[in-house]
PDB file of C-alpha atoms in Angstrom:
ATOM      1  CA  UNK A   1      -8.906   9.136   6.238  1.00 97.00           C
ATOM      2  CA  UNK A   2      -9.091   6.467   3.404  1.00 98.00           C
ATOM      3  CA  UNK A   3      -5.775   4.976   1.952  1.00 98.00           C
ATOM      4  CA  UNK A   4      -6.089   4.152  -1.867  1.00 98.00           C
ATOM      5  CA  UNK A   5      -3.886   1.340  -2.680  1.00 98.00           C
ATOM      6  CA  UNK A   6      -4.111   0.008  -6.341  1.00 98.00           C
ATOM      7  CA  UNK A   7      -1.736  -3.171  -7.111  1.00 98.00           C
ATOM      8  CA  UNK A   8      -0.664  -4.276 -10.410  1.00 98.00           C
ATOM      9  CA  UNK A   9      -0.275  -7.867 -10.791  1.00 98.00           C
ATOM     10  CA  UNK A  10       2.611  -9.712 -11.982  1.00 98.00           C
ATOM     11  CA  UNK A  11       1.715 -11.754 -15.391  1.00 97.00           C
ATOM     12  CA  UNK A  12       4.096 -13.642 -18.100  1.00 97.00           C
ATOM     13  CA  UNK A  13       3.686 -10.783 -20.064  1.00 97.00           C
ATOM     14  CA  UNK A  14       3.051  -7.803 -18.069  1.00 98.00           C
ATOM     15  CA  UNK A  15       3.639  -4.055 -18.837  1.00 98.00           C
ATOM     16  CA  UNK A  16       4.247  -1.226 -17.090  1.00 98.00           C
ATOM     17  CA  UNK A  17       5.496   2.303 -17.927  1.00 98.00           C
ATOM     18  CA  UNK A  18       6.164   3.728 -14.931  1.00 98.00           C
ATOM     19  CA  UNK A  19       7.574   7.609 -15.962  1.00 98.00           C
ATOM     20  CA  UNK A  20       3.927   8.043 -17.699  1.00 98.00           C
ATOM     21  CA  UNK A  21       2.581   6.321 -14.565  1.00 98.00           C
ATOM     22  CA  UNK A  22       4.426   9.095 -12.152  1.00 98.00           C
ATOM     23  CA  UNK A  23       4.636  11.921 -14.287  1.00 98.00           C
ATOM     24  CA  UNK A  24       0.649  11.961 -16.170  1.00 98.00           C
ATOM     25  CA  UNK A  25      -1.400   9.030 -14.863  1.00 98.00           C
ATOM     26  CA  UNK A  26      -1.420   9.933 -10.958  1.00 98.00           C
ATOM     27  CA  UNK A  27      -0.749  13.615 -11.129  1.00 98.00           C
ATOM     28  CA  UNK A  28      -4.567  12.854 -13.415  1.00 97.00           C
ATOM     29  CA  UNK A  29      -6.014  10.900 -10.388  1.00 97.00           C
ATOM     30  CA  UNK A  30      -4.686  13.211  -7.808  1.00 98.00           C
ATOM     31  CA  UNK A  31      -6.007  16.131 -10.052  1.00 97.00           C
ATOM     32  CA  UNK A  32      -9.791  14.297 -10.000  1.00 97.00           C
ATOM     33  CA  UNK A  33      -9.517  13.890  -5.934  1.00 97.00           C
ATOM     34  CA  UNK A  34      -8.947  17.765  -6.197  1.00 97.00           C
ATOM     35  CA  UNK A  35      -8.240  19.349  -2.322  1.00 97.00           C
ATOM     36  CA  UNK A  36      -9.059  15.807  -0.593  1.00 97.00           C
ATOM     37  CA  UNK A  37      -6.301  14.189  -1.673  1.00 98.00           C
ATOM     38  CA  UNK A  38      -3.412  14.626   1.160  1.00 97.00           C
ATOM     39  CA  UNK A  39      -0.630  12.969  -1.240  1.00 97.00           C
ATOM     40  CA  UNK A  40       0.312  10.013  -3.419  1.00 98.00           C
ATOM     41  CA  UNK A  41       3.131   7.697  -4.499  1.00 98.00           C
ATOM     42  CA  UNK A  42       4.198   5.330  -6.728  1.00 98.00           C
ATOM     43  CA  UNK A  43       6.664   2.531  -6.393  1.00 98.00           C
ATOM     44  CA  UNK A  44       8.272  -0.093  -8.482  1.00 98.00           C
ATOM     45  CA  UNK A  45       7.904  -3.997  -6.993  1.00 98.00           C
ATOM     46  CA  UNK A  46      11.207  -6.589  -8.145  1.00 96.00           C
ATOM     47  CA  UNK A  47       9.580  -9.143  -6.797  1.00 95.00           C
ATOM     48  CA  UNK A  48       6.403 -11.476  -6.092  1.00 96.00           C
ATOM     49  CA  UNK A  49       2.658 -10.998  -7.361  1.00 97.00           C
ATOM     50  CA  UNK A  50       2.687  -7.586  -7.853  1.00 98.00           C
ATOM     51  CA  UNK A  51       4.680  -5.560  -9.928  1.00 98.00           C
ATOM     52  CA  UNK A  52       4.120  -1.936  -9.421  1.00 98.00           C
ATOM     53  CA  UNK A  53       1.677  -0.384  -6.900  1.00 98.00           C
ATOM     54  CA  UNK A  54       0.414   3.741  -6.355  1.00 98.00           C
ATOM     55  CA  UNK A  55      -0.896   5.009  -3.234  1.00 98.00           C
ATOM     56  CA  UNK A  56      -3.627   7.915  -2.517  1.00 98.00           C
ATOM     57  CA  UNK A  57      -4.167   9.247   1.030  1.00 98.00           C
ATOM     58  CA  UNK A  58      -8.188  10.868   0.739  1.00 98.00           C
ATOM     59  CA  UNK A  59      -9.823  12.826   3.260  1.00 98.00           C
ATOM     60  CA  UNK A  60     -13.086  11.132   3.451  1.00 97.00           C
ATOM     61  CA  UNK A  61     -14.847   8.134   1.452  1.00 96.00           C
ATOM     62  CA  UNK A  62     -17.917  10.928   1.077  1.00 97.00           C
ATOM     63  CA  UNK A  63     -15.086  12.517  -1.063  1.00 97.00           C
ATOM     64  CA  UNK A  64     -13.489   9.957  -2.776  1.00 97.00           C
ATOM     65  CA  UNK A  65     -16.927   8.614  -3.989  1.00 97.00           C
ATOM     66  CA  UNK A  66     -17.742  11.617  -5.117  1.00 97.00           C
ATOM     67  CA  UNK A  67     -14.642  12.360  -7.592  1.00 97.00           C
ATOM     68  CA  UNK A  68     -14.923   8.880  -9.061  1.00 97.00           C
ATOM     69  CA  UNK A  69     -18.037   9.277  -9.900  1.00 97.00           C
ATOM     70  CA  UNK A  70     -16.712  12.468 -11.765  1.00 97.00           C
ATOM     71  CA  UNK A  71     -13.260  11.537 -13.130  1.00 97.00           C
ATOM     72  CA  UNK A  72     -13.440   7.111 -12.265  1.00 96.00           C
ATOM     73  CA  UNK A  73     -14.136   6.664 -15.969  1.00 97.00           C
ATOM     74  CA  UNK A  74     -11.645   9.046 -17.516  1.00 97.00           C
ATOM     75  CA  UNK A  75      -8.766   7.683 -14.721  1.00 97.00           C
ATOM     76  CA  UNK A  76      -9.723   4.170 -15.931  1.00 97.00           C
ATOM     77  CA  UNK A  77      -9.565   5.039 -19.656  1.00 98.00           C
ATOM     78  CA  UNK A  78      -6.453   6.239 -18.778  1.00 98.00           C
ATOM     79  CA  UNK A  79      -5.076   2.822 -17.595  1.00 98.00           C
ATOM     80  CA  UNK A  80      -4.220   1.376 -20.686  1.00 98.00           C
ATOM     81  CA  UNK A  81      -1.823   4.153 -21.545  1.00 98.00           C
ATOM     82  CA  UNK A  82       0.671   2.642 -19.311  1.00 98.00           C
ATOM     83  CA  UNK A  83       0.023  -1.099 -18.333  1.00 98.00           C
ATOM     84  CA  UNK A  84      -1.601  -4.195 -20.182  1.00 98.00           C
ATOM     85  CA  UNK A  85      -2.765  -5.806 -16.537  1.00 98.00           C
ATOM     86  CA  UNK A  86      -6.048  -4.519 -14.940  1.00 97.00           C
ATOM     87  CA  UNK A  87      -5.504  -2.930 -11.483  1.00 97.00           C
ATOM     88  CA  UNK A  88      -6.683  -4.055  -8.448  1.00 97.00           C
ATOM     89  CA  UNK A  89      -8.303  -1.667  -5.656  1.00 97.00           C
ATOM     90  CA  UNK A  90      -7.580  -1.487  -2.221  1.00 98.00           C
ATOM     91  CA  UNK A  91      -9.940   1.301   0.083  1.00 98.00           C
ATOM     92  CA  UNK A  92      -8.671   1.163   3.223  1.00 98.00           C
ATOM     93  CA  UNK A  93      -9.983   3.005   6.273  1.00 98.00           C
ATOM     94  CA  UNK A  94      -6.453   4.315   8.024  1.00 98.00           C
ATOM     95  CA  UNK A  95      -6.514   3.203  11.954  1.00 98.00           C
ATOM     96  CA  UNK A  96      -3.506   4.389  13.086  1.00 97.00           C
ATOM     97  CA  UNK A  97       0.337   5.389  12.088  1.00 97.00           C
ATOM     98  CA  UNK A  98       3.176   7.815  12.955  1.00 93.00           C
TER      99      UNK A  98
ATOM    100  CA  UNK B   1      13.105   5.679  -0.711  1.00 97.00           C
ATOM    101  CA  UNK B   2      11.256   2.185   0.231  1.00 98.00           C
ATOM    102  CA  UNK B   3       7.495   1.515   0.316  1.00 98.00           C
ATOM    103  CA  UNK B   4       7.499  -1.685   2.675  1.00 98.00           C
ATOM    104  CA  UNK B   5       3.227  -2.801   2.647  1.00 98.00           C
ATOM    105  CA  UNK B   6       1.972  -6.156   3.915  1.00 98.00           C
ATOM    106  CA  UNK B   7      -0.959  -7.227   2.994  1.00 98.00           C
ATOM    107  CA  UNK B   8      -3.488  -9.526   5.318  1.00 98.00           C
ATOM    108  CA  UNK B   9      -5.673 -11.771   2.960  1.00 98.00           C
ATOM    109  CA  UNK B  10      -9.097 -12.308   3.620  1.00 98.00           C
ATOM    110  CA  UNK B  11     -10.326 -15.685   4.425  1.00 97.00           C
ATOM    111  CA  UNK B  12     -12.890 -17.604   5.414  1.00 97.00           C
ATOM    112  CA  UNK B  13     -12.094 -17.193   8.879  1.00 97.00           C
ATOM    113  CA  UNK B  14      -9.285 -14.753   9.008  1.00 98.00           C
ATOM    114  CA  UNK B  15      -9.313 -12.361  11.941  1.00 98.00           C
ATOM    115  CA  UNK B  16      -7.206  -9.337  12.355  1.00 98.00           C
ATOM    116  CA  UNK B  17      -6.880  -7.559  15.886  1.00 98.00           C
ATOM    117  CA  UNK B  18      -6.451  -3.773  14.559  1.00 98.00           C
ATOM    118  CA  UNK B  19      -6.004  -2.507  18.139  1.00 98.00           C
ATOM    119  CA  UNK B  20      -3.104  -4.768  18.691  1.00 98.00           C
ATOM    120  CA  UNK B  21      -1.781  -3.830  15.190  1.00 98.00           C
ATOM    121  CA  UNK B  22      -1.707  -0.492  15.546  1.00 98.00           C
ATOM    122  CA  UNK B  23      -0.992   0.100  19.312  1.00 98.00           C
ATOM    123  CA  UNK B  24       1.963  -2.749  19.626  1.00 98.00           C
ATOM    124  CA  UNK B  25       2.835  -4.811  16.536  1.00 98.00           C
ATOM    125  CA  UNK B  26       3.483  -2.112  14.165  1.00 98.00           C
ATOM    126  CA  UNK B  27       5.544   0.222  16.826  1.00 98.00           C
ATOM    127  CA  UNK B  28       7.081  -2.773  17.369  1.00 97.00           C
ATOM    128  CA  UNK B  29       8.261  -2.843  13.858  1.00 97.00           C
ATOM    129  CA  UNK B  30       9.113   1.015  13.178  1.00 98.00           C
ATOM    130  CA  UNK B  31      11.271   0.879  16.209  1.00 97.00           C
ATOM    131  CA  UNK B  32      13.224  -1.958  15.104  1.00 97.00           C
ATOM    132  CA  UNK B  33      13.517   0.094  11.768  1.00 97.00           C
ATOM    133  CA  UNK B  34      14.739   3.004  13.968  1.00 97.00           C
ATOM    134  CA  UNK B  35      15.759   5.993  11.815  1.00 97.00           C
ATOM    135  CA  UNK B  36      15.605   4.689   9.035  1.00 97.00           C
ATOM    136  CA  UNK B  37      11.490   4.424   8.954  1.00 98.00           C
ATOM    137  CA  UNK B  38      10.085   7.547   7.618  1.00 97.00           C
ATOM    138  CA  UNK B  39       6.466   7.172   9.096  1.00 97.00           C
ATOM    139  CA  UNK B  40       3.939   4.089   8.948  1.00 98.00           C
ATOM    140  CA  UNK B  41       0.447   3.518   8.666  1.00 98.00           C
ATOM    141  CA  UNK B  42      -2.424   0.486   9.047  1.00 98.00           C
ATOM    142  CA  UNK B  43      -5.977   0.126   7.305  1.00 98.00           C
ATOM    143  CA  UNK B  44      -8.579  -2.096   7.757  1.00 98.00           C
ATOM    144  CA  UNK B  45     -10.034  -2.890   4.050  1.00 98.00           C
ATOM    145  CA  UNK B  46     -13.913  -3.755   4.023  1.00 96.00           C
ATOM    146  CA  UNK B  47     -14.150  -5.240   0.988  1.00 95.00           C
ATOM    147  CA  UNK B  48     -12.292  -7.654  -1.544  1.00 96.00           C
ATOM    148  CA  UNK B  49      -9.105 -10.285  -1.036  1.00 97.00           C
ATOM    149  CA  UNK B  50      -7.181  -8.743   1.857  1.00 98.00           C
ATOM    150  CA  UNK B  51      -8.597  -7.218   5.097  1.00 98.00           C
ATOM    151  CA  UNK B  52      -6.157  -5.148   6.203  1.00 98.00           C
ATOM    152  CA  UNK B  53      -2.835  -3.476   5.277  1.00 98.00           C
ATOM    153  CA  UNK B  54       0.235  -2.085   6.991  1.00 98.00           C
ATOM    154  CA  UNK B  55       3.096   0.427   5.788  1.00 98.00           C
ATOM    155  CA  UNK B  56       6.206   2.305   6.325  1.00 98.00           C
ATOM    156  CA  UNK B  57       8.747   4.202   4.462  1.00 98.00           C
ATOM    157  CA  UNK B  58      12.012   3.255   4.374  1.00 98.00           C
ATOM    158  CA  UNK B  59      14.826   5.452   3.834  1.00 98.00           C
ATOM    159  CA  UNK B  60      17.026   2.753   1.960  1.00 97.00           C
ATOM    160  CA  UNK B  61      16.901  -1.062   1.128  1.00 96.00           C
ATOM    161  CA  UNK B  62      19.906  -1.829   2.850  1.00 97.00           C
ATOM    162  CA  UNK B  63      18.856  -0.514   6.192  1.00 97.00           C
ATOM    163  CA  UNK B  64      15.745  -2.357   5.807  1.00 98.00           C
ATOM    164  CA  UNK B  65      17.684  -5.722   5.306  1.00 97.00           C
ATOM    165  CA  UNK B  66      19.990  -4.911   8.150  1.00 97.00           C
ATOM    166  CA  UNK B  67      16.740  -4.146  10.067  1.00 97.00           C
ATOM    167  CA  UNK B  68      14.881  -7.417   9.360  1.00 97.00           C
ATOM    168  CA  UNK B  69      18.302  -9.174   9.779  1.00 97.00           C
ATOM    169  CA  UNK B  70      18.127  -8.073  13.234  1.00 97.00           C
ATOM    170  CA  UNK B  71      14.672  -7.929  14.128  1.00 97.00           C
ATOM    171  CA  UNK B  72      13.321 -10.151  11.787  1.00 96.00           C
ATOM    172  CA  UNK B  73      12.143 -13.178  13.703  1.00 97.00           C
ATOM    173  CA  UNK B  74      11.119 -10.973  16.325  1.00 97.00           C
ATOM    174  CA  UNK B  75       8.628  -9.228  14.359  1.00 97.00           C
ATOM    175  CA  UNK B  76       7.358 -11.727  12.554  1.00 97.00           C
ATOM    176  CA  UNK B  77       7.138 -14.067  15.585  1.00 98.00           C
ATOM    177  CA  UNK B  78       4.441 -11.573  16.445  1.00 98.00           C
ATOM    178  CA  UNK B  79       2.239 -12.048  13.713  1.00 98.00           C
ATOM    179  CA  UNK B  80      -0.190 -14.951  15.468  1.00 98.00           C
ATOM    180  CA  UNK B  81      -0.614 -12.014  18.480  1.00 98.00           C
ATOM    181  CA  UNK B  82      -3.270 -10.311  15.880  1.00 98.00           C
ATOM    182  CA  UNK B  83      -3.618 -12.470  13.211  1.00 98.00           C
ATOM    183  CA  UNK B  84      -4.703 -16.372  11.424  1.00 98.00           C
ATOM    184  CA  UNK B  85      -3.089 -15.639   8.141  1.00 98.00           C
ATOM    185  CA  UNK B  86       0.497 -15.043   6.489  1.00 97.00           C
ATOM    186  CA  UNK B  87       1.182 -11.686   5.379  1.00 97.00           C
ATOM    187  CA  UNK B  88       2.640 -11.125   2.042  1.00 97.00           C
ATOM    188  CA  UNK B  89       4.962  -8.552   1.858  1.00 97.00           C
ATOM    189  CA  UNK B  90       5.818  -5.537  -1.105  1.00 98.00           C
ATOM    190  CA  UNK B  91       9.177  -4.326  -0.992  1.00 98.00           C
ATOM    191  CA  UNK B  92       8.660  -0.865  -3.109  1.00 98.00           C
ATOM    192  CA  UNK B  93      11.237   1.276  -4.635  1.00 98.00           C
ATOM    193  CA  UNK B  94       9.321   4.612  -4.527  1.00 98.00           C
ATOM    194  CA  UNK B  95       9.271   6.096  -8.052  1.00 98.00           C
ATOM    195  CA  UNK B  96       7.275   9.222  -7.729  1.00 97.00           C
ATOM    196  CA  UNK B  97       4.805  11.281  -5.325  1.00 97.00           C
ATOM    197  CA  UNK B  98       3.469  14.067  -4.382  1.00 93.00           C
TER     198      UNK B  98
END
């Protein structure tokens, strides 16, 4: 299982529209990941580096490769729609949890 | 609903022990979150500024801080058990999900 984290940093004069985020940006991402996506989130961050973060739990990496190669272009298009910061990616291979 | 993630940057010689992580240090930190946590996870990250991540879901901010308050130093005085680097820590408001 992969856990998609993607960070949005914290500038002087950063933007971030999190109701088009929630309601059209990751329902589009989640929509591209099709059946292997197991859920997502979003969440607002007061403070520190980061201002905002989402979160995509993906059944395999075979998977997730696969629909950005489909949909990575249109989901990136899609990013300045809501913020003026570029995103950073996290892929993380899940090890354990409860 | 809080998104608590910490996030282990990637140094020269950072090392992460993901069998402690998962097995001791992050039960170690649900339990002191009690009821309150909603479920956690832990990734290792191959590639870019961190190397690994944890999380857990938080019902509400206030019985996080009352949490930490009380098992605070514990937790964190666990961090060189797995670890050589400082985690930095996003405190998350969740927003949306699915």
């Amino acid at each position: 299982m992969l856990a998609i984290t993607i960070l949005y940093p914290r500038t002087a004069d950063s933007t971030f529209d999190m109701d088009y985020y929630t309601a059209t940006h990751m329902p589009m991402f989640a929509e591209g990941l099709g059946e292997s996506c197991q859920g997502w989130g979003a969440a607002s961050v007061a403070d520190g580096p980061y201002m905002a973060m989402g979160w995509a739990m993906v059944d395999s990496r075979e998977n997730f490769d696969a629909a950005m190669a489909e949909h990575g272009a249109a989901v990136m298009g899609d990013v300045p729609n809501y913020t003026n910061v570029m995103p950073e990616l996290l892929v993380g291979e899940v090890a354990g949890g409860s």
